Tab-separated table of C-alpha atoms in Angstrom:
chain	number	residue	atom	x	y	z
A	1	MET	CA	-16.961	-31.624	-22.785
A	2	SER	CA	-20.077	-30.477	-20.839
A	3	ILE	CA	-20.034	-28.279	-17.920
A	4	ASP	CA	-22.575	-28.564	-15.115
A	5	THR	CA	-23.818	-25.379	-13.386
A	6	PRO	CA	-24.400	-25.862	-9.789
A	7	ASP	CA	-28.022	-25.087	-8.718
A	8	ASP	CA	-26.714	-23.169	-5.881
A	9	LEU	CA	-24.253	-20.882	-7.853
A	10	LEU	CA	-24.292	-17.539	-6.211
A	11	LEU	CA	-24.267	-14.132	-7.941
A	12	ILE	CA	-20.839	-12.498	-7.545
A	13	THR	CA	-21.162	-8.976	-6.427
A	14	PRO	CA	-18.113	-6.717	-7.289
A	15	SER	CA	-16.454	-5.252	-4.213
A	16	LEU	CA	-16.855	-1.459	-4.232
A	17	PRO	CA	-15.695	1.185	-1.772
A	18	ALA	CA	-18.231	1.915	0.912
A	19	ALA	CA	-20.049	5.436	0.656
A	20	ARG	CA	-18.502	7.993	2.910
A	21	ARG	CA	-20.510	9.235	5.764
A	22	SER	CA	-18.760	12.532	6.354
A	23	ARG	CA	-20.126	16.193	6.369
A	24	GLN	CA	-18.819	18.497	3.661
A	25	ALA	CA	-16.235	21.345	4.100
A	26	ARG	CA	-15.076	23.910	1.573
A	27	VAL	CA	-11.429	25.126	1.033
A	28	VAL	CA	-11.507	28.353	-0.978
A	29	TRP	CA	-8.790	30.441	-2.642
A	30	GLY	CA	-10.301	33.057	-5.159
A	31	ASP	CA	-12.269	31.549	-7.729
A	32	ARG	CA	-10.841	28.102	-6.700
A	33	VAL	CA	-13.111	25.985	-4.346
A	34	VAL	CA	-12.194	22.399	-3.325
A	35	THR	CA	-15.028	20.676	-1.598
A	36	VAL	CA	-13.983	18.171	0.994
A	37	GLY	CA	-16.141	15.349	2.436
A	38	GLY	CA	-19.774	14.371	1.686
A	39	ASP	CA	-20.083	13.378	-1.948
A	40	ALA	CA	-16.847	15.117	-3.066
A	41	PRO	CA	-13.951	13.082	-4.382
A	42	VAL	CA	-11.175	11.996	-2.051
A	43	ARG	CA	-8.802	14.843	-2.334
A	44	VAL	CA	-4.976	14.710	-2.621
A	45	GLN	CA	-2.761	16.813	-0.309
A	46	ALA	CA	1.110	17.243	-0.291
A	47	MET	CA	3.380	19.278	1.812
A	48	THR	CA	6.498	21.309	0.866
A	49	ASN	CA	10.040	20.628	2.259
A	50	THR	CA	11.297	23.971	1.478
A	51	ASP	CA	12.326	26.919	3.715
A	52	THR	CA	9.074	28.899	3.431
A	53	VAL	CA	11.193	32.101	3.759
A	54	ASP	CA	12.389	31.317	0.375
A	55	VAL	CA	9.342	32.669	-1.636
A	56	ILE	CA	10.561	31.724	-5.019
A	57	GLY	CA	11.845	28.233	-4.046
A	58	THR	CA	8.566	27.370	-2.090
A	59	ALA	CA	6.346	28.618	-4.925
A	60	ILE	CA	8.116	26.674	-7.534
A	61	GLN	CA	7.788	23.522	-5.475
A	62	VAL	CA	4.118	24.309	-4.676
A	63	LYS	CA	3.585	24.605	-8.529
A	64	GLU	CA	5.409	21.251	-9.132
A	65	LEU	CA	3.068	19.551	-6.513
A	66	ALA	CA	0.014	21.045	-7.984
A	67	ILE	CA	1.076	19.989	-11.575
A	68	ALA	CA	1.622	16.614	-10.227
A	69	GLY	CA	-1.923	16.390	-8.879
A	70	SER	CA	-1.994	17.827	-5.404
A	71	GLU	CA	-5.210	19.729	-4.927
A	72	MET	CA	-4.017	21.415	-1.774
A	73	VAL	CA	-0.578	22.047	-0.680
A	74	ARG	CA	0.559	22.586	3.011
A	75	ILE	CA	3.427	24.918	3.804
A	76	THR	CA	5.385	25.313	7.143
A	77	VAL	CA	4.552	28.563	8.990
A	78	ASN	CA	6.986	28.556	11.950
A	79	THR	CA	8.487	31.955	12.367
A	80	PRO	CA	7.571	35.598	11.757
A	81	GLU	CA	9.717	35.701	8.592
A	82	ALA	CA	7.798	32.617	7.297
A	83	ALA	CA	4.507	34.294	8.227
A	84	GLN	CA	5.562	37.299	6.194
A	85	ALA	CA	6.545	35.371	3.250
A	86	VAL	CA	3.209	33.650	2.828
A	87	PRO	CA	1.412	36.482	1.001
A	88	HIS	CA	4.222	36.809	-1.407
A	89	ILE	CA	4.184	33.041	-2.042
A	90	ARG	CA	0.559	33.517	-2.916
A	91	GLU	CA	1.210	36.403	-5.127
A	92	GLN	CA	3.926	34.490	-6.836
A	93	LEU	CA	1.578	31.528	-7.499
A	94	ASP	CA	-0.923	33.809	-8.756
A	95	ARG	CA	1.434	35.211	-11.274
A	96	MET	CA	2.260	31.699	-12.392
A	97	GLY	CA	-1.396	30.934	-12.706
A	98	VAL	CA	-1.258	28.311	-10.085
A	99	ASP	CA	-4.638	28.711	-7.997
A	100	VAL	CA	-3.888	25.641	-5.645
A	101	PRO	CA	-5.123	26.446	-2.079
A	102	LEU	CA	-2.370	26.823	0.471
A	103	ILE	CA	-2.568	25.271	3.973
A	104	GLY	CA	-0.597	26.721	6.933
A	105	ASP	CA	1.119	24.353	9.233
A	106	PHE	CA	1.103	25.744	12.804
A	107	HIS	CA	3.003	24.461	15.939
A	108	TYR	CA	3.742	26.272	19.219
A	109	ASN	CA	3.385	29.850	17.956
A	110	GLY	CA	0.513	29.701	15.516
A	111	HIS	CA	-1.707	31.944	17.922
A	112	THR	CA	1.063	34.725	17.713
A	113	LEU	CA	1.748	34.429	13.962
A	114	LEU	CA	-1.970	34.430	12.834
A	115	THR	CA	-2.768	37.354	15.252
A	116	GLU	CA	0.219	39.440	14.369
A	117	HIS	CA	0.428	38.767	10.713
A	118	PRO	CA	-3.145	39.199	9.357
A	119	ALA	CA	-1.937	39.023	5.762
A	120	CYS	CA	-0.528	35.607	6.380
A	121	ALA	CA	-3.977	34.522	7.869
A	122	ALA	CA	-5.784	35.951	4.956
A	123	ALA	CA	-3.505	34.459	2.261
A	124	LEU	CA	-3.832	30.891	3.438
A	125	SER	CA	-6.875	28.931	2.547
A	126	LYS	CA	-6.836	26.554	5.600
A	127	TYR	CA	-5.067	26.378	8.965
A	128	ARG	CA	-3.695	23.165	10.482
A	129	ILE	CA	-3.679	23.249	14.257
A	130	ASN	CA	-2.047	20.459	16.399
A	131	PRO	CA	-3.868	20.480	19.724
A	132	GLY	CA	-0.668	18.896	21.397
A	133	ASN	CA	1.398	21.954	20.358
A	134	VAL	CA	-0.775	25.089	21.252
A	135	GLY	CA	0.525	25.318	24.882
A	136	LYS	CA	-0.119	23.870	28.381
A	137	GLY	CA	-2.559	24.630	31.124
A	138	GLN	CA	-4.352	27.826	30.919
A	139	LYS	CA	-2.254	29.032	28.055
A	140	ARG	CA	-3.388	26.128	25.949
A	141	ASP	CA	-7.015	27.341	26.048
A	142	ARG	CA	-6.208	30.893	25.362
A	143	GLN	CA	-3.807	30.179	22.581
A	144	PHE	CA	-5.900	27.540	20.942
A	145	ALA	CA	-8.915	30.188	21.194
A	146	GLN	CA	-6.849	32.809	19.412
A	147	MET	CA	-6.083	30.515	16.489
A	148	ILE	CA	-9.715	29.650	16.159
A	149	GLU	CA	-10.784	33.350	16.436
A	150	ALA	CA	-8.358	34.061	13.460
A	151	ALA	CA	-10.089	31.384	11.467
A	152	CYS	CA	-13.483	32.777	12.177
A	153	ARG	CA	-12.323	36.314	11.290
A	154	HIS	CA	-11.036	35.263	7.989
A	155	ASP	CA	-13.511	32.644	7.377
A	156	LYS	CA	-11.073	29.854	7.045
A	157	PRO	CA	-11.626	26.033	7.599
A	158	VAL	CA	-9.219	24.354	10.225
A	159	ARG	CA	-7.693	20.815	10.303
A	160	ILE	CA	-7.438	19.672	13.806
A	161	GLY	CA	-4.449	17.588	13.454
A	162	VAL	CA	-3.486	15.276	16.232
A	163	ASN	CA	-0.154	13.192	16.014
A	164	TRP	CA	0.660	10.542	18.407
A	165	GLY	CA	4.306	11.840	18.503
A	166	SER	CA	3.031	15.150	19.852
A	167	LEU	CA	-0.001	14.164	21.780
A	168	ASP	CA	-1.470	16.472	24.445
A	169	GLN	CA	0.670	15.119	27.496
A	170	GLU	CA	-1.744	16.549	30.207
A	171	LEU	CA	-4.710	14.735	28.513
A	172	LEU	CA	-2.711	11.596	28.226
A	173	ALA	CA	-1.588	11.707	31.790
A	174	GLN	CA	-5.178	12.232	33.019
A	175	MET	CA	-6.385	9.388	30.997
A	176	MET	CA	-3.491	7.078	32.162
A	177	ASP	CA	-4.379	7.793	35.748
A	178	ASP	CA	-8.171	7.348	35.141
A	179	ASN	CA	-7.301	3.995	33.431
A	180	ALA	CA	-5.257	2.876	36.496
A	181	GLY	CA	-8.259	3.074	38.610
A	182	ARG	CA	-10.233	0.591	36.142
A	183	ALA	CA	-11.062	-2.750	37.701
A	184	THR	CA	-9.432	-4.092	34.581
A	185	PRO	CA	-7.154	-1.540	33.018
A	186	TRP	CA	-6.610	-1.139	29.371
A	187	ASP	CA	-3.066	-1.650	28.152
A	188	ALA	CA	-1.090	1.502	27.203
A	189	ARG	CA	-1.822	1.237	23.627
A	190	GLN	CA	-5.560	1.320	24.017
A	191	VAL	CA	-5.142	4.436	26.263
A	192	MET	CA	-3.254	6.071	23.448
A	193	TYR	CA	-5.887	5.353	20.888
A	194	GLN	CA	-8.587	6.813	23.192
A	195	ALA	CA	-6.344	9.887	23.871
A	196	LEU	CA	-5.882	10.641	20.282
A	197	ILE	CA	-9.556	10.631	19.536
A	198	GLN	CA	-10.403	12.514	22.659
A	199	SER	CA	-7.961	15.088	21.806
A	200	ALA	CA	-9.367	15.607	18.319
A	201	LEU	CA	-13.116	15.558	19.356
A	202	GLN	CA	-12.607	17.761	22.393
A	203	SER	CA	-10.607	20.323	20.208
A	204	ALA	CA	-13.468	20.203	17.665
A	205	ALA	CA	-16.132	20.858	20.175
A	206	TRP	CA	-14.097	23.691	21.669
A	207	ALA	CA	-13.716	25.250	18.229
A	208	ARG	CA	-17.406	25.159	17.655
A	209	GLU	CA	-18.088	26.862	20.934
A	210	LEU	CA	-15.679	29.660	19.924
A	211	GLY	CA	-17.761	30.145	16.774
A	212	LEU	CA	-16.221	27.864	14.046
A	213	SER	CA	-19.106	26.151	11.969
A	214	ALA	CA	-19.210	22.247	11.993
A	215	ASN	CA	-18.529	22.348	8.275
A	216	GLN	CA	-15.177	24.241	8.682
A	217	ILE	CA	-13.674	21.456	10.587
A	218	ILE	CA	-11.569	18.584	9.252
A	219	ILE	CA	-9.847	16.006	11.661
A	220	SER	CA	-6.858	13.808	11.663
A	221	CYS	CA	-5.311	11.456	14.097
A	222	LYS	CA	-2.116	10.520	12.676
A	223	VAL	CA	0.145	7.531	13.857
A	224	SER	CA	3.058	5.700	12.255
A	225	GLY	CA	1.916	2.002	12.298
A	226	VAL	CA	-0.325	0.547	9.697
A	227	GLN	CA	-2.741	-1.510	12.036
A	228	ASP	CA	-2.685	1.421	14.502
A	229	LEU	CA	-3.938	3.881	11.844
A	230	ILE	CA	-6.560	1.449	10.719
A	231	THR	CA	-7.860	0.907	14.339
A	232	VAL	CA	-7.831	4.638	15.278
A	233	TYR	CA	-9.625	5.807	12.279
A	234	GLN	CA	-12.361	3.045	12.428
A	235	ALA	CA	-13.074	4.233	15.905
A	236	LEU	CA	-12.845	7.833	14.900
A	237	ALA	CA	-15.232	7.522	12.023
A	238	ALA	CA	-17.829	5.715	14.282
A	239	ARG	CA	-17.869	8.737	16.663
A	240	CYS	CA	-18.093	11.688	14.286
A	241	ASP	CA	-19.020	12.837	11.003
A	242	TYR	CA	-16.224	15.438	10.226
A	243	PRO	CA	-14.273	15.003	7.187
A	244	LEU	CA	-11.070	12.945	7.829
A	245	HIS	CA	-7.760	13.380	6.679
A	246	LEU	CA	-5.805	10.213	6.142
A	247	GLY	CA	-2.021	9.546	6.365
A	248	LEU	CA	0.724	8.070	8.285
A	249	THR	CA	2.478	10.711	10.102
A	250	GLU	CA	5.807	9.100	8.872
A	251	ALA	CA	5.401	6.646	6.052
A	252	GLY	CA	9.063	6.180	5.567
A	253	MET	CA	11.266	6.105	2.523
A	254	GLY	CA	10.767	4.374	-1.003
A	255	THR	CA	9.045	0.940	-1.191
A	256	LYS	CA	8.357	0.794	2.749
A	257	GLY	CA	6.576	4.156	2.665
A	258	THR	CA	4.813	3.490	-0.440
A	259	VAL	CA	3.547	-0.046	0.746
A	260	ALA	CA	2.610	1.166	4.155
A	261	SER	CA	0.621	4.077	2.910
A	262	ALA	CA	-1.210	1.966	0.232
A	263	VAL	CA	-2.137	-0.911	2.702
A	264	ALA	CA	-3.303	1.385	5.462
A	265	MET	CA	-5.196	3.919	3.402
A	266	GLY	CA	-6.435	1.408	1.050
A	267	GLN	CA	-8.275	-0.506	3.694
A	268	LEU	CA	-9.846	2.556	5.307
A	269	LEU	CA	-10.929	3.965	2.012
A	270	GLN	CA	-12.534	0.846	1.047
A	271	GLN	CA	-14.692	1.219	4.074
A	272	GLY	CA	-15.634	4.645	3.297
A	273	ILE	CA	-13.300	6.188	5.698
A	274	GLY	CA	-11.172	9.206	4.535
A	275	ASP	CA	-11.755	12.327	2.741
A	276	THR	CA	-8.477	13.794	1.953
A	277	ILE	CA	-5.063	11.788	1.846
A	278	ARG	CA	-1.321	12.662	2.217
A	279	VAL	CA	1.480	10.094	1.574
A	280	SER	CA	4.228	11.284	3.859
A	281	LEU	CA	7.101	9.756	1.992
A	282	THR	CA	10.586	10.629	2.961
A	283	PRO	CA	12.164	11.471	-0.521
A	284	GLN	CA	15.052	9.268	-1.534
A	285	PRO	CA	18.284	11.421	-2.313
A	286	GLY	CA	17.781	13.299	-5.241
A	287	GLU	CA	13.993	12.325	-5.645
A	288	SER	CA	11.420	14.703	-6.450
A	289	ARG	CA	8.934	15.848	-3.751
A	290	THR	CA	6.304	14.976	-6.265
A	291	GLN	CA	6.717	11.161	-5.740
A	292	GLU	CA	4.339	11.370	-2.708
A	293	VAL	CA	1.614	12.887	-5.003
A	294	VAL	CA	2.108	10.191	-7.553
A	295	VAL	CA	1.708	7.404	-4.907
A	296	ALA	CA	-1.459	9.015	-3.443
A	297	LEU	CA	-2.956	9.235	-6.978
A	298	GLU	CA	-2.178	5.600	-7.611
A	299	ILE	CA	-3.744	4.528	-4.391
A	300	LEU	CA	-7.118	6.339	-5.365
A	301	GLN	CA	-6.988	5.121	-8.924
A	302	ALA	CA	-6.241	1.559	-7.911
A	303	LEU	CA	-9.401	1.507	-5.767
A	304	GLY	CA	-11.397	2.969	-8.491
A	305	LEU	CA	-12.314	6.061	-6.651
A	306	ARG	CA	-10.871	8.340	-8.995
A	307	ASN	CA	-8.958	8.444	-12.347
A	308	PHE	CA	-6.024	10.737	-12.807
A	309	ASN	CA	-4.050	9.096	-15.672
A	310	PRO	CA	-4.640	6.600	-18.323
A	311	SER	CA	-3.713	3.190	-16.929
A	312	VAL	CA	-1.206	1.006	-18.473
A	313	THR	CA	-1.450	-2.688	-17.937
A	314	ALA	CA	1.941	-4.493	-18.606
A	315	CYS	CA	3.050	-8.201	-17.877
A	316	PRO	CA	5.890	-8.855	-15.391
A	317	GLY	CA	7.772	-10.898	-18.013
A	318	CYS	CA	8.905	-14.627	-17.745
A	319	GLY	CA	11.108	-16.952	-19.631
A	320	ARG	CA	8.881	-16.457	-22.614
A	321	THR	CA	9.897	-12.668	-22.775
A	322	THR	CA	13.745	-12.477	-22.710
A	323	SER	CA	13.690	-9.306	-24.776
A	324	THR	CA	13.208	-6.190	-22.849
A	325	THR	CA	11.280	-4.463	-25.614
A	326	PHE	CA	7.884	-4.606	-23.965
A	327	GLN	CA	9.387	-3.399	-20.593
A	328	GLU	CA	10.873	-0.228	-22.503
A	329	LEU	CA	7.813	0.362	-24.388
A	330	ALA	CA	5.479	0.136	-21.347
A	331	LYS	CA	7.808	2.659	-19.520
A	332	GLN	CA	7.881	4.937	-22.474
A	333	ILE	CA	4.214	4.956	-22.889
A	334	ASP	CA	3.461	5.431	-19.193
A	335	ASP	CA	6.065	8.274	-18.910
A	336	HIS	CA	4.703	9.814	-21.999
A	337	LEU	CA	1.015	9.726	-20.616
A	338	ARG	CA	2.109	11.252	-17.478
A	339	SER	CA	4.111	14.134	-18.994
A	340	MET	CA	1.299	15.023	-21.213
A	341	MET	CA	-1.868	14.855	-18.860
A	342	PRO	CA	-1.450	18.549	-17.823
A	343	VAL	CA	-2.214	19.382	-21.396
A	344	TRP	CA	-4.356	16.423	-22.252
A	345	LYS	CA	-6.779	16.765	-19.308
A	346	LEU	CA	-7.705	20.293	-20.673
A	347	LYS	CA	-7.644	19.323	-24.364
A	348	TYR	CA	-9.131	15.839	-24.024
A	349	PRO	CA	-11.820	15.459	-21.493
A	350	GLY	CA	-12.190	11.898	-20.231
A	351	VAL	CA	-8.686	10.757	-21.434
A	352	GLU	CA	-7.806	9.939	-17.844
A	353	ASN	CA	-10.177	6.870	-18.259
A	354	MET	CA	-8.255	5.267	-21.186
A	355	LYS	CA	-6.813	1.950	-20.607
A	356	LEU	CA	-3.844	0.704	-22.372
A	357	ALA	CA	-1.994	-2.745	-22.600
A	358	VAL	CA	1.521	-3.403	-23.418
A	359	MET	CA	2.152	-7.163	-23.348
A	360	GLY	CA	5.254	-9.392	-23.924
A	361	CYS	CA	3.944	-12.580	-25.522
A	362	ILE	CA	1.116	-14.522	-26.925
A	363	VAL	CA	-0.076	-16.227	-23.691
A	364	ASN	CA	-2.122	-13.198	-22.209
A	365	GLY	CA	-0.987	-10.600	-24.722
A	366	PRO	CA	-3.980	-10.621	-27.149
A	367	GLY	CA	-6.511	-11.165	-24.368
A	368	GLU	CA	-5.270	-8.447	-22.315
A	369	SER	CA	-5.081	-6.135	-25.293
A	370	LYS	CA	-8.741	-6.775	-26.146
A	371	HIS	CA	-9.739	-5.843	-22.766
A	372	ALA	CA	-8.154	-2.486	-23.088
A	373	ASP	CA	-9.040	0.481	-25.091
A	374	ILE	CA	-5.866	0.074	-27.162
A	375	GLY	CA	-3.305	-2.579	-26.703
A	376	ILE	CA	-0.224	-4.273	-28.258
A	377	SER	CA	0.953	-7.891	-27.980
A	378	LEU	CA	4.686	-7.841	-28.537
A	379	PRO	CA	6.456	-11.010	-29.795
A	380	GLY	CA	7.916	-13.140	-26.964
A	381	THR	CA	10.974	-15.421	-27.214
A	382	GLY	CA	10.722	-17.686	-30.311
A	383	GLU	CA	7.476	-15.986	-31.570
A	384	ALA	CA	7.199	-14.479	-35.150
A	385	PRO	CA	8.464	-11.007	-35.131
A	386	ALA	CA	4.990	-9.418	-35.426
A	387	ALA	CA	3.016	-7.304	-32.934
A	388	PRO	CA	-0.798	-7.304	-33.335
A	389	VAL	CA	-2.574	-3.942	-32.109
A	390	PHE	CA	-6.063	-4.243	-30.800
A	391	ILE	CA	-8.337	-1.223	-30.661
A	392	ASP	CA	-11.644	-1.181	-28.771
A	393	GLY	CA	-11.497	-5.028	-28.526
A	394	GLN	CA	-10.707	-5.527	-32.222
A	395	LYS	CA	-7.552	-6.432	-33.955
A	396	ALA	CA	-6.822	-3.205	-35.974
A	397	MET	CA	-3.237	-4.039	-37.563
A	398	THR	CA	-0.055	-5.837	-37.017
A	399	LEU	CA	3.168	-3.835	-36.484
A	400	ARG	CA	6.599	-5.408	-37.728
A	401	GLY	CA	10.159	-4.153	-37.888
A	402	ALA	CA	12.429	-1.938	-35.896
A	403	GLY	CA	10.072	0.941	-35.451
A	404	ILE	CA	7.180	-1.014	-33.576
A	405	ALA	CA	7.524	1.331	-30.461
A	406	GLN	CA	7.481	4.791	-32.474
A	407	GLU	CA	4.582	3.363	-34.500
A	408	PHE	CA	2.635	2.410	-31.501
A	409	HIS	CA	3.184	5.901	-29.860
A	410	ARG	CA	1.668	7.342	-33.064
A	411	ILE	CA	-1.451	5.076	-33.067
A	412	VAL	CA	-1.952	5.913	-29.470
A	413	GLU	CA	-1.965	9.632	-30.067
A	414	THR	CA	-4.336	9.224	-33.020
A	415	TYR	CA	-6.708	7.258	-31.058
A	416	ILE	CA	-6.771	9.904	-28.288
A	417	GLU	CA	-7.473	12.651	-30.742
A	418	ARG	CA	-10.201	10.553	-32.564
A	419	ARG	CA	-11.928	9.502	-29.240
A	420	TYR	CA	-11.365	12.330	-26.772
A	421	GLY	CA	-10.752	15.232	-29.113
A	422	THR	CA	-13.521	18.012	-29.669
A	423	PRO	CA	-15.064	17.423	-33.052
A	424	SER	CA	-14.393	20.339	-35.401
A	425	ALA	CA	-17.349	22.560	-36.493
A	426	ALA	CA	-18.848	21.638	-39.831
């Protein structure tokens, strides 16, 4: 059989995320420096849901989020008692050897807390200010200025974080009035988009007039709808070069929150828009807060922007795979890799780039296993009870018997040690 190659066959160019165009900011705590924007990797952020006054409980959750992969952790600072707790949380984290930067989330009374509690202002690595919640009228300008002055005094970056659920109502009313006078008025949603962006950019300009440098400003304009988020951030990115923090303000629970976050942020990140991300999942009852970090890491890894954990390819199963052996093995391997990564990333540099395959039958099993660094093709329904293992594209061995899973675990760990371990001195 011959195959004719068309003369007009075009070269297929891989689709890659566009380069980001933002300036660079720095978030510093002690010797820990997290760069944001520019050529820096897209950073993962999470937020605690503990009462900040609970120093030990909050420090423990911050540690859990940091171990899971969050590179910055935001905590609520809403009362004098919470502000007083912040330095003690920082001290507790330092004692635990957790150097993750802390971000203070301020609404309504941030000007008072940052002014009256300088130890809190100093212990935080960044402040989040919501322009819609800093006051009204003349109070707004004065109170916003107090927060920026605290940031300048302590040399801290600021995220100007606008939310459409708490948008500056005076600005929105003015823009609605202006819109009513147009020959062809915009619809209300378009005015909302414009108000979100105006609030962020006007606040950033005012912060710079007050002395905050341009590379100490990060901006977000969060909404809850996927299409709304994409629309607003495309417009925002076209109008400024500040680093942008991405996230749906309330993503939702479980599958809904995960899918909505992945779809919205995935499209923007592919366009080169976004420098830090947070997946604002509502935890399922009994679910760890770290799940939002896991989803954020998976979004970045799926786009090829960063690698955090070895990837495990596993088939979905079909009538050829009535046994659940491959499902169980895939989960065991994935769980084991995630649990070991805090140790392995220090001991085995580059291990996060490893690719594994755990397949369920002969149809795609050998092929997928050859494409992985190490893969196993388990026997499907009616196939011989043998599981070929492929290492670096070549068949290395065949496993048989009841201990296939345990034997494959051992092979994976041996492979990691051989490929990523530091050679011993002769």
